Short mmCIF file of C-alpha atoms in Angstrom, two decimals:
data_model
loop_
_atom_site.label_atom_id
_atom_site.label_comp_id
_atom_site.label_asym_id
_atom_site.label_seq_id
_atom_site.Cartn_x
_atom_site.Cartn_y
_atom_site.Cartn_z
CA MET A 1 -8.81 -8.80 -7.43
CA ARG A 2 -10.86 -11.72 -6.27
CA GLY A 3 -10.77 -12.49 -2.52
CA ASN A 4 -10.97 -10.73 0.91
CA ASN A 5 -9.08 -9.84 3.81
CA TYR A 6 -5.88 -9.41 1.78
CA GLN A 7 -5.96 -12.99 1.04
CA THR A 8 -6.29 -13.10 -2.72
CA VAL A 9 -8.03 -15.91 -4.66
CA ASP A 10 -7.18 -14.68 -8.03
CA TYR A 11 -4.91 -11.77 -8.97
CA GLN A 12 -6.61 -11.48 -12.49
CA GLY A 13 -10.40 -11.58 -11.52
CA VAL A 14 -12.79 -9.44 -10.10
CA ASN A 15 -14.71 -10.47 -6.67
CA PRO A 16 -18.28 -10.97 -7.64
CA ALA A 17 -19.88 -9.63 -4.59
CA MET A 18 -18.09 -6.47 -5.61
CA GLY A 19 -19.37 -6.44 -9.18
CA SER A 20 -18.13 -7.22 -12.76
CA LEU A 21 -15.16 -6.61 -14.67
CA GLN A 22 -17.19 -4.27 -16.77
CA ASP A 23 -18.55 -2.53 -13.66
CA TYR A 24 -14.72 -1.85 -12.72
CA LYS A 25 -14.04 -0.71 -16.19
CA ASP A 26 -17.06 1.73 -16.04
CA LEU A 27 -16.29 2.92 -12.47
CA VAL A 28 -12.50 3.77 -13.48
CA LYS A 29 -13.75 5.54 -16.67
CA ALA A 30 -16.38 7.49 -14.75
CA LEU A 31 -13.79 8.67 -12.08
CA HIS A 32 -11.06 9.74 -14.93
CA ALA A 33 -13.95 11.85 -16.57
CA ASN A 34 -14.25 13.79 -13.09
CA GLY A 35 -10.54 14.53 -12.74
CA MET A 36 -9.89 11.70 -10.51
CA TYR A 37 -7.32 8.82 -10.69
CA VAL A 38 -7.40 5.58 -9.14
CA ILE A 39 -4.79 3.19 -7.62
CA GLN A 40 -5.29 -0.36 -7.06
CA ASP A 41 -4.23 -2.22 -3.71
CA MET A 42 -1.78 -5.13 -4.42
CA VAL A 43 -0.94 -7.92 -2.12
CA PRO A 44 1.92 -9.71 -3.70
CA ARG A 45 3.46 -11.08 -0.61
CA TYR A 46 1.25 -14.02 0.50
CA MET A 47 -2.06 -15.44 -1.09
CA HIS A 48 -5.25 -17.19 0.08
CA PRO A 49 -4.56 -20.98 0.62
CA GLY A 50 -7.21 -21.63 -2.05
CA ASN A 51 -5.55 -19.28 -4.57
CA ASN A 52 -6.42 -20.56 -7.99
CA MET A 53 -2.64 -20.58 -9.40
CA LEU A 54 -1.45 -22.15 -5.89
CA LYS A 55 -3.72 -25.23 -6.58
CA LEU A 56 -2.11 -25.61 -10.29
CA HIS A 57 1.23 -24.75 -8.85
CA PRO A 58 2.12 -25.73 -5.35
CA ASP A 59 5.62 -24.78 -5.63
CA TRP A 60 4.72 -21.41 -6.17
CA ALA A 61 4.42 -20.86 -2.47
CA LYS A 62 7.15 -21.14 0.05
CA GLY A 63 6.92 -20.81 3.85
CA LYS A 64 4.19 -18.54 5.43
CA GLU A 65 3.87 -14.75 5.86
CA TRP A 66 1.26 -13.71 8.50
CA GLY A 67 0.08 -17.11 8.54
CA LEU A 68 -0.70 -17.43 4.87
CA PRO A 69 1.38 -19.02 1.77
CA ALA A 70 4.09 -16.65 0.62
CA TRP A 71 4.62 -16.15 -2.88
CA ASN A 72 8.11 -17.87 -3.91
CA TYR A 73 9.75 -15.45 -6.31
CA ALA A 74 12.59 -17.73 -6.93
CA ILE A 75 10.39 -19.70 -9.40
CA PRO A 76 10.57 -17.59 -12.62
CA GLU A 77 6.95 -18.57 -13.65
CA ALA A 78 5.69 -17.37 -10.55
CA ARG A 79 7.37 -14.18 -10.75
CA GLN A 80 6.36 -13.61 -14.33
CA TYR A 81 2.80 -14.23 -13.49
CA MET A 82 2.82 -11.77 -10.72
CA LEU A 83 4.18 -9.35 -13.13
CA GLU A 84 1.42 -9.99 -15.89
CA SER A 85 -1.28 -9.63 -13.21
CA LEU A 86 -0.13 -6.24 -12.48
CA LYS A 87 0.10 -5.19 -16.12
CA TYR A 88 -3.35 -6.64 -16.62
CA TRP A 89 -5.18 -4.16 -14.44
CA ILE A 90 -3.50 -1.31 -15.88
CA ARG A 91 -3.96 -2.55 -19.40
CA GLU A 92 -7.34 -4.01 -18.85
CA VAL A 93 -8.94 -1.35 -16.73
CA ASP A 94 -6.86 1.71 -17.26
CA ILE A 95 -6.07 1.94 -13.35
CA ASP A 96 -3.15 4.62 -12.67
CA GLY A 97 -1.02 2.67 -10.39
CA TYR A 98 -1.02 0.68 -7.51
CA ARG A 99 -0.35 0.60 -3.52
CA ILE A 100 1.69 -2.39 -2.74
CA ASP A 101 1.32 -4.21 0.56
CA VAL A 102 4.18 -4.79 2.75
CA ALA A 103 6.59 -3.43 0.29
CA TYR A 104 9.49 -3.36 2.84
CA ASN A 105 9.44 -7.16 3.27
CA ASP A 106 12.03 -9.29 1.53
CA PRO A 107 11.98 -10.19 -1.23
CA LEU A 108 9.58 -7.62 -2.51
CA PRO A 109 12.11 -4.47 -2.55
CA GLU A 110 14.41 -6.65 -5.37
CA VAL A 111 11.37 -7.89 -7.01
CA PHE A 112 9.63 -4.31 -7.44
CA GLU A 113 13.01 -3.04 -8.64
CA GLU A 114 12.49 -5.17 -11.75
CA PHE A 115 8.51 -4.60 -11.85
CA ILE A 116 8.05 -1.23 -11.69
CA PRO A 117 10.05 0.08 -14.80
CA GLU A 118 8.25 -2.61 -16.78
CA LEU A 119 4.78 -1.20 -15.61
CA ARG A 120 5.71 2.35 -16.38
CA LYS A 121 6.34 1.06 -19.82
CA ILE A 122 2.64 0.62 -20.39
CA LYS A 123 1.66 4.47 -19.08
CA PRO A 124 2.88 6.78 -16.32
CA ILE A 125 1.82 5.20 -13.10
CA PHE A 126 1.64 6.29 -9.59
CA MET A 127 3.48 3.99 -7.18
CA LEU A 128 2.83 3.83 -3.43
CA ALA A 129 4.68 1.71 -0.94
CA GLU A 130 3.49 0.39 2.26
CA ALA A 131 7.22 1.30 3.47
CA ASP A 132 9.04 4.14 5.41
CA GLY A 133 12.23 4.80 4.25
CA SER A 134 14.33 6.86 1.92
CA ARG A 135 15.47 3.83 0.16
CA PHE A 136 11.96 3.20 -1.63
CA HIS A 137 12.59 6.55 -3.59
CA PRO A 138 12.70 7.33 -6.23
CA LEU A 139 11.50 3.96 -7.51
CA TYR A 140 8.31 4.58 -5.74
CA ASP A 141 6.29 7.83 -5.95
CA MET A 142 5.06 8.03 -2.18
CA THR A 143 5.78 6.12 1.28
CA TYR A 144 4.14 6.20 4.36
CA ASP A 145 5.08 8.43 7.28
CA TRP A 146 4.77 6.22 9.79
CA ARG A 147 7.57 7.92 11.85
CA ASN A 148 5.20 11.08 12.05
CA ALA A 149 2.07 9.21 12.60
CA LYS A 150 3.37 7.51 15.88
CA THR A 151 4.68 10.96 17.15
CA MET A 152 1.44 12.67 16.51
CA ILE A 153 -0.62 9.78 18.32
CA VAL A 154 1.80 8.64 20.93
CA GLU A 155 4.15 11.32 21.72
CA ILE A 156 1.91 14.42 21.18
CA VAL A 157 -1.92 13.24 21.96
CA GLN A 158 -1.09 10.45 24.45
CA LYS A 159 1.90 11.64 26.21
CA GLY A 160 1.50 15.21 26.12
CA GLY A 161 4.52 16.31 23.90
CA PRO A 162 5.01 19.34 22.04
CA ALA A 163 3.55 20.03 18.70
CA SER A 164 7.11 20.95 17.64
CA LEU A 165 7.97 17.23 17.36
CA ILE A 166 6.08 17.30 14.07
CA ASP A 167 8.23 20.15 12.81
CA GLU A 168 11.33 18.22 13.65
CA ASN A 169 10.23 14.90 11.84
CA ILE A 170 9.30 17.21 8.87
CA ARG A 171 12.72 18.49 8.63
CA ARG A 172 14.36 15.02 8.84
CA ASP A 173 12.19 14.01 5.92
CA LEU A 174 13.58 17.18 4.07
CA SER A 175 17.18 16.03 4.56
CA GLU A 176 16.91 12.38 4.22
CA TYR A 177 14.66 11.73 1.46
CA PRO A 178 15.33 13.01 -2.39
CA VAL A 179 13.84 15.75 -3.98
CA GLY A 180 10.36 15.00 -5.40
CA ALA A 181 9.78 12.21 -3.14
CA LEU A 182 6.13 12.37 -1.67
CA ARG A 183 5.46 11.19 2.01
CA MET A 184 1.96 10.05 2.72
CA ARG A 185 0.87 11.91 6.09
CA HIS A 186 -1.84 10.00 7.99
CA LEU A 187 -3.37 9.57 11.40
CA ASP A 188 -4.77 6.04 11.18
CA ASN A 189 -4.72 3.04 9.05
CA HIS A 190 -6.21 -0.40 9.53
CA ASP A 191 -3.06 -1.88 10.89
CA PHE A 192 -2.53 0.46 13.95
CA ASN A 193 -5.09 -1.28 16.16
CA VAL A 194 -4.34 -4.83 15.31
CA GLY A 195 -0.79 -4.84 16.24
CA MET A 196 0.60 -5.02 12.47
CA PHE A 197 1.98 -1.69 12.32
CA PRO A 198 5.91 -1.90 12.32
CA GLY A 199 6.01 0.46 15.15
CA GLY A 200 4.03 -1.60 17.55
CA ARG A 201 0.15 -1.62 18.36
CA ILE A 202 -1.51 1.88 18.54
CA ALA A 203 -4.93 2.21 19.80
CA SER A 204 -7.36 3.51 17.06
CA ASN A 205 -9.19 6.56 17.19
CA MET A 206 -12.61 4.80 18.03
CA GLU A 207 -11.41 2.96 21.14
CA ASP A 208 -8.60 5.62 22.31
CA ALA A 209 -9.68 7.47 25.17
CA THR A 210 -7.65 10.34 23.99
CA ALA A 211 -9.07 10.43 20.53
CA GLY A 212 -10.51 13.92 21.13
CA GLY A 213 -7.03 15.26 21.48
CA ARG A 214 -6.26 14.30 18.05
CA ARG A 215 -9.52 16.46 16.42
CA PRO A 216 -6.87 19.38 15.33
CA LEU A 217 -4.55 16.85 13.62
CA PRO A 218 -6.83 16.19 10.34
CA TYR A 219 -6.49 19.98 9.34
CA TRP A 220 -2.69 20.04 9.75
CA LEU A 221 -2.52 16.92 7.22
CA PRO A 222 -3.08 18.75 3.94
CA ARG A 223 -1.07 21.63 5.13
CA CYS A 224 2.23 20.16 5.49
CA PRO A 225 4.79 18.84 2.93
CA GLY A 226 3.47 15.52 1.29
CA ASN A 227 0.02 14.66 0.80
CA GLY A 228 -2.50 13.90 3.49
CA CYS A 229 -4.43 10.36 3.60
CA ILE A 230 -7.98 10.70 5.66
CA SER A 231 -8.58 7.02 6.35
CA TRP A 232 -12.18 5.70 7.33
CA ALA A 233 -11.28 5.92 11.09
CA THR A 234 -10.30 9.65 10.97
CA ARG A 235 -13.14 10.50 8.78
#
């Protein structure tokens, strides 16, 4: 989508700095040919102040989220446009699903209860919610394991707690989440060190004096129930 810094200018356009629509199609086709899948990041809660549709329909925004115009899903046309934008990339580029930014933020839980079944009518897709909680399953395939991320980084590495805390969290997951619910196990993401993580600010690997204590943890990620995510910061 055209825009940057999670501020979308055009939900149905490619940022020219990243290439063309045909470039994107070719990339996805090549990845599919090599046995890989592509999920696209989608930011449906807020938009760039210069968003192309906001210029035409100022009432499509109501209030602010993180200082940016927030989508007004009470407007039927705005709601339908977002749904059509989600459908667009599946039909046009053949992507395999979405990561939904701040999926926990109202009214997105209610909105995507409507949207996701419609998207799955096009093709089987994989949906990742930037959210933590069993209530997001089975609508979404995967949710973020923020609880264990904070346990590993703060309770174990920074405070010296026992590794058995990881096992306790996994057991809680298995008791709380429905069968088949996937959990994204991770050690870092772009929100931890900027204070936007729901559990509070966590120093990133690069700036944290205890980063060396985390080195064994990436080896654990692919060995536990769920799916490991290795971000740029933990490469």
